[in-house]
């Protein structure tokens, strides 16, 4: 009698089943025998699963396997993000210490899903060598951190006493504010309550810096800060009515502000004037006290907990109202022509509207009343007389009831709490890396258009072929033949001009 062949039965349990078994035993108190009957496996298999439960505790039920190509691409994105973050830190004069670099690398590792990133000393040394970052000793790092902590604190002085030493004509305020310049009337819902604390939506934002003295007699040109060094709409423009600067997050960083203040200091020094520059303090202005030397300007950074609180001026609100009103006018004209809101706002449109509004619509009386409402005028050396300015609303083709409606107020206040300066731009860096096709390459300038020009012989051959096809075909519309003859005449005229020049 032959013995039956022994067949080994394999019991396969997936990771999700193993996690469910451990949860049934630990959380619900089920017995091993009951769980074995439910899954139709031997008791020893359930005991083996429960014995190795720590092995499955860190694994997710819906975990997806990542290929080596995706892992390598995520690592390249992380290194690219670190290079951009270092550039942003240099713009704000942030010390590049070892602890800062490693913490930033771990943040980007979570953001780009780089699993098991350790940030070892070898990785740090390699990145530091590639980015040309000087190593910092432990003693030097502690001194730098101490300086950074003390740099944010103002010296013990009352801002009211400092304001009392200057006249209204010599007291200038630097007032930055954020603007969603692409927010048309049909896109208000997409920008509602967006604050962008991490630098997001940098392509849709602009930061505008207004510089004006307290009596409104001197309004300096606006400074507009975007995230592109040379936007496409400004490529053929030789001069602008504003000062345009670029920053990775469309923020007012300390490097841009410092160069602007130094230029003002030279202008005041040549004119033999002394001035006081007042501005709201920000964590982005870290090392402002030790790396700027001024001769004709005294800086005053107001803390948010000072006697004046957060700086809010009504002329900024008026400037935004006129800007939104202009966008509404343009959108209505576009709707009348094309029966749809298809007008897209460019940086050039925004710059022209802002400059025109700043120079024509914001009068000195509006500026003086704004400072009186904020409580600054009474602390000056020469406080102006109390005057009440009645701001009349000019519709410019729009119904007055529309301007006073709740909808228009919400449209003007869509970017009221927008962040215009900061130290963290992780979201802006992530958006830039997502847009770039090659994550390991830094965005470069567009190629030279002359390299893609076609030779004249090939153009002549193409024109002759098109001419043969048109004349050989039947029922060709006369418009097409007329357009082709125009193109051929232009080509022949350009050739004749080149021959006469030669």
Tab-separated table of C-alpha atoms in Angstrom:
chain	number	residue	atom	x	y	z
A	1	UNK	CA	0.000	0.000	0.000
A	2	UNK	CA	1.504	3.300	-1.105
A	3	UNK	CA	1.817	6.175	1.373
A	4	UNK	CA	0.075	9.413	0.390
A	5	UNK	CA	2.402	12.210	-0.639
A	6	UNK	CA	2.866	14.942	1.942
A	7	UNK	CA	1.633	18.273	0.676
A	8	UNK	CA	2.754	21.372	2.561
A	9	UNK	CA	0.013	23.951	2.945
A	10	UNK	CA	1.154	27.582	2.811
A	11	UNK	CA	-0.837	30.106	4.724
A	12	UNK	CA	-0.341	33.563	3.213
A	13	UNK	CA	-1.420	36.554	5.263
A	14	UNK	CA	-1.086	40.036	3.899
A	15	UNK	CA	0.215	42.971	5.905
A	16	UNK	CA	-3.292	44.378	6.325
A	17	UNK	CA	-4.516	41.010	7.634
A	18	UNK	CA	-1.619	40.775	10.096
A	19	UNK	CA	-2.346	44.273	11.394
A	20	UNK	CA	-6.023	43.410	11.733
A	21	UNK	CA	-5.133	40.235	13.694
A	22	UNK	CA	-2.940	42.194	16.120
A	23	UNK	CA	-5.691	44.788	16.549
A	24	UNK	CA	-8.331	42.082	17.219
A	25	UNK	CA	-6.193	40.552	19.966
A	26	UNK	CA	-4.882	43.741	21.617
A	27	UNK	CA	-7.844	46.084	21.271
A	28	UNK	CA	-10.864	43.795	21.347
A	29	UNK	CA	-9.418	40.956	23.496
A	30	UNK	CA	-10.165	38.163	21.044
A	31	UNK	CA	-8.595	34.766	21.728
A	32	UNK	CA	-6.012	33.197	19.466
A	33	UNK	CA	-8.270	30.217	18.689
A	34	UNK	CA	-11.182	32.415	17.604
A	35	UNK	CA	-8.954	34.485	15.337
A	36	UNK	CA	-7.470	31.283	13.848
A	37	UNK	CA	-10.954	29.951	13.069
A	38	UNK	CA	-11.960	33.252	11.486
A	39	UNK	CA	-8.957	33.394	9.137
A	40	UNK	CA	-8.859	29.566	8.672
A	41	UNK	CA	-5.208	29.229	9.611
A	42	UNK	CA	-3.491	27.177	12.313
A	43	UNK	CA	-3.130	28.571	15.820
A	44	UNK	CA	0.677	28.568	15.524
A	45	UNK	CA	0.415	30.995	12.582
A	46	UNK	CA	-1.626	33.464	14.658
A	47	UNK	CA	0.824	33.142	17.545
A	48	UNK	CA	3.737	33.797	15.195
A	49	UNK	CA	2.001	36.917	13.863
A	50	UNK	CA	1.281	38.219	17.368
A	51	UNK	CA	4.818	37.455	18.476
A	52	UNK	CA	6.242	39.667	15.692
A	53	UNK	CA	3.658	42.457	16.037
A	54	UNK	CA	6.375	45.105	16.534
A	55	UNK	CA	7.589	44.256	13.088
A	56	UNK	CA	4.311	45.411	11.514
A	57	UNK	CA	3.495	48.328	13.845
A	58	UNK	CA	5.424	50.880	11.780
A	59	UNK	CA	3.932	49.773	8.458
A	60	UNK	CA	0.761	51.230	6.965
A	61	UNK	CA	-2.053	49.135	5.577
A	62	UNK	CA	-2.166	51.079	2.308
A	63	UNK	CA	1.572	51.460	1.913
A	64	UNK	CA	2.757	51.757	-1.682
A	65	UNK	CA	6.124	50.601	-2.931
A	66	UNK	CA	8.345	53.351	-4.353
A	67	UNK	CA	10.739	52.544	-7.171
A	68	UNK	CA	14.413	53.459	-7.079
A	69	UNK	CA	13.870	56.042	-9.830
A	70	UNK	CA	11.244	57.832	-7.735
A	71	UNK	CA	13.491	57.727	-4.667
A	72	UNK	CA	16.364	59.243	-6.645
A	73	UNK	CA	14.078	61.933	-8.067
A	74	UNK	CA	12.820	62.827	-4.573
A	75	UNK	CA	16.401	63.099	-3.323
A	76	UNK	CA	17.225	65.452	-6.211
A	77	UNK	CA	14.183	67.554	-5.364
A	78	UNK	CA	15.327	67.702	-1.747
A	79	UNK	CA	18.804	68.917	-2.721
A	80	UNK	CA	17.319	71.477	-5.127
A	81	UNK	CA	14.976	72.703	-2.388
A	82	UNK	CA	17.903	73.000	0.005
A	83	UNK	CA	19.848	75.124	-2.486
A	84	UNK	CA	16.886	77.467	-2.920
A	85	UNK	CA	16.394	77.601	0.850
A	86	UNK	CA	20.048	78.543	1.328
A	87	UNK	CA	19.604	81.308	-1.248
A	88	UNK	CA	16.532	82.567	0.639
A	89	UNK	CA	18.459	82.476	3.920
A	90	UNK	CA	21.289	84.500	2.390
A	91	UNK	CA	18.768	87.100	1.199
A	92	UNK	CA	17.592	87.513	4.799
A	93	UNK	CA	21.114	87.307	6.324
A	94	UNK	CA	20.253	84.165	8.286
A	95	UNK	CA	23.375	82.384	9.616
A	96	UNK	CA	23.774	78.993	7.921
A	97	UNK	CA	24.573	76.877	10.950
A	98	UNK	CA	24.714	73.091	11.053
A	99	UNK	CA	21.573	72.757	13.148
A	100	UNK	CA	19.607	75.036	10.823
A	101	UNK	CA	20.682	73.138	7.704
A	102	UNK	CA	19.864	69.742	9.160
A	103	UNK	CA	16.475	70.788	10.511
A	104	UNK	CA	15.606	72.341	7.142
A	105	UNK	CA	16.727	69.158	5.359
A	106	UNK	CA	14.454	67.025	7.571
A	107	UNK	CA	11.523	69.358	6.871
A	108	UNK	CA	12.008	69.018	3.115
A	109	UNK	CA	12.461	65.236	3.463
A	110	UNK	CA	8.956	65.022	4.935
A	111	UNK	CA	7.629	67.409	2.305
A	112	UNK	CA	9.028	65.430	-0.659
A	113	UNK	CA	8.415	61.987	0.869
A	114	UNK	CA	12.088	61.002	1.141
A	115	UNK	CA	11.811	57.949	3.382
A	116	UNK	CA	14.482	57.083	5.965
A	117	UNK	CA	16.373	60.331	5.484
A	118	UNK	CA	19.003	60.595	8.213
A	119	UNK	CA	20.913	63.768	7.321
A	120	UNK	CA	24.237	62.217	8.256
A	121	UNK	CA	27.517	64.068	8.548
A	122	UNK	CA	28.585	62.702	5.157
A	123	UNK	CA	25.496	64.131	3.457
A	124	UNK	CA	25.965	67.451	5.231
A	125	UNK	CA	29.655	67.648	4.224
A	126	UNK	CA	28.795	66.852	0.601
A	127	UNK	CA	26.005	69.436	0.442
A	128	UNK	CA	28.149	72.051	2.183
A	129	UNK	CA	30.954	71.503	-0.333
A	130	UNK	CA	28.645	71.691	-3.352
A	131	UNK	CA	26.874	74.819	-2.091
A	132	UNK	CA	30.157	76.462	-0.974
A	133	UNK	CA	28.997	77.019	2.599
A	134	UNK	CA	31.714	77.801	5.093
A	135	UNK	CA	31.733	75.471	8.116
A	136	UNK	CA	30.771	77.022	11.442
A	137	UNK	CA	32.343	75.961	14.730
A	138	UNK	CA	30.264	75.196	17.785
A	139	UNK	CA	31.471	78.321	19.607
A	140	UNK	CA	30.830	80.448	16.543
A	141	UNK	CA	27.317	79.005	16.174
A	142	UNK	CA	26.467	79.758	19.802
A	143	UNK	CA	27.671	83.339	19.438
A	144	UNK	CA	25.719	83.720	16.181
A	145	UNK	CA	22.541	82.398	17.780
A	146	UNK	CA	22.988	84.779	20.697
A	147	UNK	CA	23.432	87.697	18.321
A	148	UNK	CA	20.360	86.681	16.339
A	149	UNK	CA	18.320	86.515	19.521
A	150	UNK	CA	19.430	89.961	20.610
A	151	UNK	CA	19.088	91.499	17.147
A	152	UNK	CA	15.309	91.231	17.197
A	153	UNK	CA	15.034	93.390	20.312
A	154	UNK	CA	14.940	97.182	20.028
A	155	UNK	CA	16.975	99.294	22.440
A	156	UNK	CA	15.106	100.604	25.427
A	157	UNK	CA	13.728	103.858	24.049
A	158	UNK	CA	10.270	105.314	23.736
A	159	UNK	CA	9.289	105.717	20.041
A	160	UNK	CA	7.209	108.768	20.980
A	161	UNK	CA	10.321	110.584	22.186
A	162	UNK	CA	12.173	109.768	18.972
A	163	UNK	CA	9.228	110.968	16.880
A	164	UNK	CA	9.210	114.209	18.838
A	165	UNK	CA	12.733	115.010	17.635
A	166	UNK	CA	11.773	115.183	13.944
A	167	UNK	CA	9.389	117.303	11.925
A	168	UNK	CA	6.586	115.828	9.827
A	169	UNK	CA	8.444	116.601	6.608
A	170	UNK	CA	11.512	114.625	7.747
A	171	UNK	CA	9.639	111.623	9.171
A	172	UNK	CA	9.198	108.920	6.530
A	173	UNK	CA	7.247	105.694	6.899
A	174	UNK	CA	8.016	102.495	4.991
A	175	UNK	CA	4.692	100.664	4.652
A	176	UNK	CA	4.744	97.247	2.911
A	177	UNK	CA	1.581	95.374	1.971
A	178	UNK	CA	0.726	92.265	-0.039
A	179	UNK	CA	-1.489	92.272	-3.109
A	180	UNK	CA	-3.128	89.477	-5.091
A	181	UNK	CA	-2.641	91.319	-8.337
A	182	UNK	CA	-4.215	88.551	-10.459
A	183	UNK	CA	-7.431	88.441	-8.428
A	184	UNK	CA	-10.135	89.413	-10.927
A	185	UNK	CA	-13.786	89.790	-9.807
A	186	UNK	CA	-14.661	86.244	-10.921
A	187	UNK	CA	-11.760	84.676	-8.960
A	188	UNK	CA	-12.390	86.077	-5.472
A	189	UNK	CA	-13.375	82.689	-4.030
A	190	UNK	CA	-9.982	81.189	-4.915
A	191	UNK	CA	-8.087	83.826	-2.916
A	192	UNK	CA	-10.463	84.264	0.008
A	193	UNK	CA	-8.763	84.103	3.440
A	194	UNK	CA	-5.393	83.126	1.966
A	195	UNK	CA	-2.545	84.340	4.195
A	196	UNK	CA	0.406	82.457	2.589
A	197	UNK	CA	2.661	82.274	5.690
A	198	UNK	CA	5.024	79.824	3.959
A	199	UNK	CA	5.386	81.783	0.717
A	200	UNK	CA	2.688	80.027	-1.292
A	201	UNK	CA	1.030	81.512	-4.403
A	202	UNK	CA	4.161	83.518	-5.145
A	203	UNK	CA	3.142	83.763	-8.821
A	204	UNK	CA	-0.115	85.467	-7.873
A	205	UNK	CA	1.250	87.899	-5.288
A	206	UNK	CA	3.183	91.150	-5.248
A	207	UNK	CA	4.629	93.002	-2.290
A	208	UNK	CA	4.454	96.789	-2.564
A	209	UNK	CA	6.529	99.137	-0.409
A	210	UNK	CA	5.172	102.679	0.019
A	211	UNK	CA	7.563	105.390	1.233
A	212	UNK	CA	5.989	108.683	2.249
A	213	UNK	CA	6.529	111.420	4.817
A	214	UNK	CA	3.882	112.312	7.351
A	215	UNK	CA	2.707	115.577	5.804
A	216	UNK	CA	2.273	113.950	2.379
A	217	UNK	CA	4.567	116.412	0.587
A	218	UNK	CA	7.005	113.698	-0.586
A	219	UNK	CA	5.745	110.445	-2.078
A	220	UNK	CA	8.676	108.369	-3.273
A	221	UNK	CA	8.185	105.896	-6.135
A	222	UNK	CA	6.698	102.570	-5.159
A	223	UNK	CA	8.831	99.461	-4.859
A	224	UNK	CA	7.190	96.349	-6.318
A	225	UNK	CA	8.605	92.915	-5.405
A	226	UNK	CA	7.774	89.824	-7.470
A	227	UNK	CA	9.137	86.304	-7.681
A	228	UNK	CA	10.542	86.593	-11.237
A	229	UNK	CA	13.669	88.491	-12.121
A	230	UNK	CA	12.416	89.425	-15.581
A	231	UNK	CA	8.702	88.725	-16.151
A	232	UNK	CA	7.593	88.196	-19.726
A	233	UNK	CA	5.419	91.320	-19.663
A	234	UNK	CA	8.444	93.471	-18.698
A	235	UNK	CA	10.902	91.996	-21.203
A	236	UNK	CA	10.552	94.806	-23.780
A	237	UNK	CA	10.080	97.648	-21.272
A	238	UNK	CA	13.091	99.947	-20.857
A	239	UNK	CA	11.848	102.017	-17.899
A	240	UNK	CA	9.131	101.591	-15.262
A	241	UNK	CA	7.336	104.138	-13.077
A	242	UNK	CA	8.231	102.015	-10.028
A	243	UNK	CA	11.252	100.193	-8.631
A	244	UNK	CA	10.959	96.473	-9.423
A	245	UNK	CA	12.852	93.890	-7.380
A	246	UNK	CA	12.600	90.100	-7.197
A	247	UNK	CA	12.539	87.621	-4.349
A	248	UNK	CA	11.893	83.889	-4.262
A	249	UNK	CA	8.643	84.238	-2.282
A	250	UNK	CA	7.605	87.706	-3.525
A	251	UNK	CA	8.481	88.965	-0.052
A	252	UNK	CA	10.305	92.002	1.269
A	253	UNK	CA	13.572	90.461	2.434
A	254	UNK	CA	16.282	92.267	4.372
A	255	UNK	CA	18.733	92.346	1.450
A	256	UNK	CA	16.277	94.258	-0.765
A	257	UNK	CA	15.250	96.575	2.062
A	258	UNK	CA	18.842	97.279	3.098
A	259	UNK	CA	19.908	98.276	-0.422
A	260	UNK	CA	16.856	100.538	-0.706
A	261	UNK	CA	17.580	102.243	2.637
A	262	UNK	CA	21.238	102.731	1.692
A	263	UNK	CA	20.178	104.423	-1.562
A	264	UNK	CA	17.871	106.746	0.385
A	265	UNK	CA	20.687	107.504	2.805
A	266	UNK	CA	22.952	108.617	-0.049
A	267	UNK	CA	20.197	110.842	-1.467
A	268	UNK	CA	19.547	112.510	1.896
A	269	UNK	CA	23.259	112.890	2.536
A	270	UNK	CA	23.768	114.737	-0.764
A	271	UNK	CA	20.822	117.024	0.056
A	272	UNK	CA	22.261	117.633	3.564
A	273	UNK	CA	19.104	116.344	5.247
A	274	UNK	CA	18.423	114.273	8.345
A	275	UNK	CA	15.451	111.922	8.272
A	276	UNK	CA	13.736	109.321	10.429
A	277	UNK	CA	12.579	106.078	8.781
A	278	UNK	CA	9.821	104.245	10.654
A	279	UNK	CA	8.757	100.700	9.823
A	280	UNK	CA	6.932	97.774	11.374
A	281	UNK	CA	9.334	95.174	12.747
A	282	UNK	CA	9.404	91.683	11.226
A	283	UNK	CA	11.258	88.425	12.034
A	284	UNK	CA	12.732	88.594	8.516
A	285	UNK	CA	14.891	91.564	9.514
A	286	UNK	CA	17.205	89.512	11.718
A	287	UNK	CA	20.622	91.180	11.604
A	288	UNK	CA	19.468	94.681	10.816
A	289	UNK	CA	21.518	96.447	13.510
A	290	UNK	CA	24.993	95.124	12.783
A	291	UNK	CA	25.299	95.088	8.977
A	292	UNK	CA	24.003	98.522	7.943
A	293	UNK	CA	25.736	101.871	8.378
A	294	UNK	CA	23.782	105.071	7.778
A	295	UNK	CA	24.854	108.690	7.938
A	296	UNK	CA	21.712	110.743	7.293
A	297	UNK	CA	18.947	108.323	8.326
A	298	UNK	CA	17.822	107.092	11.719
A	299	UNK	CA	15.904	103.808	11.715
A	300	UNK	CA	12.986	103.079	14.011
A	301	UNK	CA	11.465	99.585	13.957
A	302	UNK	CA	8.161	99.498	15.810
A	303	UNK	CA	7.267	96.294	17.604
A	304	UNK	CA	3.741	94.925	17.338
A	305	UNK	CA	3.347	95.312	21.128
A	306	UNK	CA	4.347	98.985	21.130
A	307	UNK	CA	2.042	101.840	22.032
A	308	UNK	CA	1.036	102.204	18.352
A	309	UNK	CA	0.272	98.524	17.785
A	310	UNK	CA	0.185	97.124	14.264
A	311	UNK	CA	0.610	99.778	11.596
A	312	UNK	CA	-2.588	100.139	9.557
A	313	UNK	CA	-3.108	103.186	7.364
A	314	UNK	CA	-6.229	104.158	5.471
A	315	UNK	CA	-4.303	105.311	2.378
A	316	UNK	CA	-3.273	101.679	1.781
A	317	UNK	CA	-6.938	100.727	1.811
A	318	UNK	CA	-7.680	103.566	-0.608
A	319	UNK	CA	-4.877	102.408	-2.923
A	320	UNK	CA	-6.311	98.880	-2.995
A	321	UNK	CA	-9.801	100.184	-3.653
A	322	UNK	CA	-8.665	102.113	-6.718
A	323	UNK	CA	-6.695	99.088	-7.940
A	324	UNK	CA	-9.693	96.752	-7.578
A	325	UNK	CA	-11.908	99.361	-9.185
A	326	UNK	CA	-9.596	99.490	-12.206
A	327	UNK	CA	-9.637	95.685	-12.485
A	328	UNK	CA	-13.423	95.741	-12.300
A	329	UNK	CA	-13.572	98.311	-15.099
A	330	UNK	CA	-11.278	96.256	-17.306
A	331	UNK	CA	-13.254	93.083	-16.594
A	332	UNK	CA	-16.542	94.768	-17.485
A	333	UNK	CA	-15.075	96.045	-20.753
A	334	UNK	CA	-13.768	92.564	-21.536
A	335	UNK	CA	-17.176	91.051	-20.806
A	336	UNK	CA	-18.885	93.557	-23.112
A	337	UNK	CA	-16.484	92.780	-25.959
A	338	UNK	CA	-16.104	89.017	-25.683
A	339	UNK	CA	-19.066	88.185	-23.421
A	340	UNK	CA	-16.762	86.587	-20.850
A	341	UNK	CA	-14.165	87.461	-18.217
A	342	UNK	CA	-11.050	86.546	-20.211
A	343	UNK	CA	-8.812	89.496	-19.305
A	344	UNK	CA	-5.616	88.286	-17.643
A	345	UNK	CA	-3.663	90.646	-15.412
A	346	UNK	CA	0.104	90.854	-15.968
A	347	UNK	CA	2.807	92.399	-13.829
A	348	UNK	CA	2.999	95.323	-16.255
A	349	UNK	CA	-0.743	96.009	-15.870
A	350	UNK	CA	-0.460	95.911	-12.094
A	351	UNK	CA	2.597	98.180	-12.052
A	352	UNK	CA	0.955	100.795	-14.286
A	353	UNK	CA	-2.290	100.817	-12.279
A	354	UNK	CA	-0.454	101.089	-8.952
A	355	UNK	CA	1.847	103.881	-10.153
A	356	UNK	CA	-1.040	105.847	-11.661
A	357	UNK	CA	-3.130	105.487	-8.504
A	358	UNK	CA	-0.230	106.347	-6.165
A	359	UNK	CA	0.655	109.528	-8.024
A	360	UNK	CA	-2.845	110.765	-8.914
A	361	UNK	CA	-5.417	109.398	-6.469
A	362	UNK	CA	-3.561	109.388	-3.121
A	363	UNK	CA	-3.430	113.079	-2.206
A	364	UNK	CA	-1.395	114.654	0.626
A	365	UNK	CA	-4.627	115.307	2.541
A	366	UNK	CA	-5.438	111.568	2.525
A	367	UNK	CA	-1.945	110.764	3.811
A	368	UNK	CA	-2.130	113.364	6.614
A	369	UNK	CA	-5.534	112.103	7.730
A	370	UNK	CA	-4.197	108.510	7.720
A	371	UNK	CA	-1.391	109.400	10.124
A	372	UNK	CA	-3.794	111.370	12.314
A	373	UNK	CA	-6.105	108.367	12.546
A	374	UNK	CA	-3.151	106.136	13.486
A	375	UNK	CA	-2.141	108.517	16.291
A	376	UNK	CA	1.300	109.558	15.042
A	377	UNK	CA	0.764	113.249	14.301
A	378	UNK	CA	0.392	114.408	17.906
A	379	UNK	CA	3.865	113.120	18.853
A	380	UNK	CA	5.746	115.123	16.181
A	381	UNK	CA	7.854	118.208	16.688
A	382	UNK	CA	5.429	120.230	14.554
A	383	UNK	CA	2.003	118.528	14.789
A	384	UNK	CA	-0.319	119.640	11.973
A	385	UNK	CA	-3.701	121.177	12.548
A	386	UNK	CA	-6.604	118.800	12.952
A	387	UNK	CA	-8.313	118.385	9.625
A	388	UNK	CA	-11.007	116.012	8.504
A	389	UNK	CA	-10.739	114.817	4.936
A	390	UNK	CA	-13.940	113.635	3.352
A	391	UNK	CA	-13.013	110.970	0.858
A	392	UNK	CA	-15.385	111.161	-2.071
A	393	UNK	CA	-15.901	108.034	-4.120
A	394	UNK	CA	-15.475	108.407	-7.853
A	395	UNK	CA	-17.161	105.632	-9.770
A	396	UNK	CA	-15.273	106.053	-13.052
A	397	UNK	CA	-18.079	104.383	-14.983
A	398	UNK	CA	-19.174	102.040	-12.161
A	399	UNK	CA	-22.410	102.517	-10.262
A	400	UNK	CA	-21.841	104.113	-6.809
A	401	UNK	CA	-24.043	101.500	-5.135
A	402	UNK	CA	-21.650	98.815	-6.371
A	403	UNK	CA	-18.659	100.495	-4.715
A	404	UNK	CA	-20.479	100.757	-1.391
A	405	UNK	CA	-21.742	97.187	-1.478
A	406	UNK	CA	-20.540	94.400	0.787
A	407	UNK	CA	-19.276	92.441	-2.214
A	408	UNK	CA	-16.874	95.190	-3.250
A	409	UNK	CA	-15.639	95.579	0.332
A	410	UNK	CA	-14.881	91.856	0.422
A	411	UNK	CA	-13.209	92.080	-2.978
A	412	UNK	CA	-10.926	94.882	-1.731
A	413	UNK	CA	-10.157	93.028	1.534
A	414	UNK	CA	-9.337	89.672	-0.105
A	415	UNK	CA	-5.624	90.184	0.706
A	416	UNK	CA	-5.971	92.212	3.910
A	417	UNK	CA	-4.054	89.681	6.056
A	418	UNK	CA	-1.531	88.642	3.410
A	419	UNK	CA	1.999	88.042	4.720
A	420	UNK	CA	4.547	90.231	2.913
A	421	UNK	CA	7.772	89.270	4.749
A	422	UNK	CA	9.047	86.173	6.502
A	423	UNK	CA	11.785	83.614	6.940
A	424	UNK	CA	10.104	80.383	5.801
A	425	UNK	CA	9.360	79.895	2.139
A	426	UNK	CA	8.965	76.127	2.001
A	427	UNK	CA	5.713	76.194	0.062
A	428	UNK	CA	7.063	78.629	-2.531
A	429	UNK	CA	10.142	76.443	-2.962
A	430	UNK	CA	7.928	73.384	-3.403
A	431	UNK	CA	5.849	75.160	-6.066
A	432	UNK	CA	8.984	76.195	-7.964
A	433	UNK	CA	10.370	72.655	-7.942
A	434	UNK	CA	7.060	71.181	-9.102
A	435	UNK	CA	6.994	73.519	-12.084
A	436	UNK	CA	10.549	72.718	-13.155
A	437	UNK	CA	10.790	69.580	-15.308
A	438	UNK	CA	14.331	68.690	-14.245
A	439	UNK	CA	14.461	68.912	-10.429
A	440	UNK	CA	18.258	68.805	-10.264
A	441	UNK	CA	18.722	71.792	-12.525
A	442	UNK	CA	18.390	75.383	-11.433
A	443	UNK	CA	16.072	77.447	-13.683
A	444	UNK	CA	18.130	79.024	-16.444
A	445	UNK	CA	17.497	81.772	-18.948
A	446	UNK	CA	15.589	80.945	-22.140
A	447	UNK	CA	17.708	79.924	-25.134
A	448	UNK	CA	18.848	82.415	-27.718
A	449	UNK	CA	16.097	82.789	-30.338
A	450	UNK	CA	18.687	83.315	-33.070
A	451	UNK	CA	19.800	79.697	-32.777
A	452	UNK	CA	16.424	78.458	-34.043
A	453	UNK	CA	16.262	80.672	-37.166
A	454	UNK	CA	15.605	78.963	-40.495
A	455	UNK	CA	17.861	79.643	-43.473
A	456	UNK	CA	16.595	81.748	-46.393
A	457	UNK	CA	17.057	78.945	-48.958
A	458	UNK	CA	14.828	76.609	-46.988
A	459	UNK	CA	12.210	79.359	-46.643
A	460	UNK	CA	12.270	80.013	-50.382
A	461	UNK	CA	11.921	76.290	-51.115
A	462	UNK	CA	8.995	76.024	-48.659
A	463	UNK	CA	7.237	79.015	-50.228
A	464	UNK	CA	7.635	77.559	-53.734
A	465	UNK	CA	6.199	74.211	-52.586
A	466	UNK	CA	3.203	75.935	-50.965
A	467	UNK	CA	2.680	77.975	-54.144
A	468	UNK	CA	2.644	74.825	-56.270
A	469	UNK	CA	0.109	73.136	-53.996
A	470	UNK	CA	-2.181	76.185	-53.969
A	471	UNK	CA	-2.189	76.673	-57.735
A	472	UNK	CA	-2.638	72.963	-58.445
A	473	UNK	CA	-5.633	72.629	-56.094
A	474	UNK	CA	-9.162	73.498	-57.078
A	475	UNK	CA	-11.664	75.845	-55.421
A	476	UNK	CA	-9.042	77.564	-53.269
A	477	UNK	CA	-10.554	80.634	-51.500
A	478	UNK	CA	-9.305	83.980	-52.713
A	479	UNK	CA	-8.428	85.093	-49.173
A	480	UNK	CA	-5.838	82.328	-48.835
A	481	UNK	CA	-4.241	83.242	-52.155
A	482	UNK	CA	-4.170	86.926	-51.148
A	483	UNK	CA	-2.515	86.157	-47.817
A	484	UNK	CA	0.077	83.964	-49.511
A	485	UNK	CA	0.919	86.685	-52.031
A	486	UNK	CA	1.365	89.176	-49.139
A	487	UNK	CA	3.786	86.823	-47.377
A	488	UNK	CA	5.729	86.314	-50.584
A	489	UNK	CA	5.953	90.083	-51.185
A	490	UNK	CA	7.259	90.643	-47.646
A	491	UNK	CA	9.879	87.947	-48.121
A	492	UNK	CA	10.988	89.393	-51.478
A	493	UNK	CA	11.100	92.908	-49.997
A	494	UNK	CA	13.312	91.804	-47.078
A	495	UNK	CA	15.700	90.097	-49.505
A	496	UNK	CA	15.930	93.217	-51.695
A	497	UNK	CA	16.688	95.382	-48.645
A	498	UNK	CA	19.508	93.087	-47.553
A	499	UNK	CA	21.027	93.119	-51.054
A	500	UNK	CA	20.979	96.949	-51.183
A	501	UNK	CA	22.617	97.154	-47.716
A	502	UNK	CA	25.342	94.736	-48.726
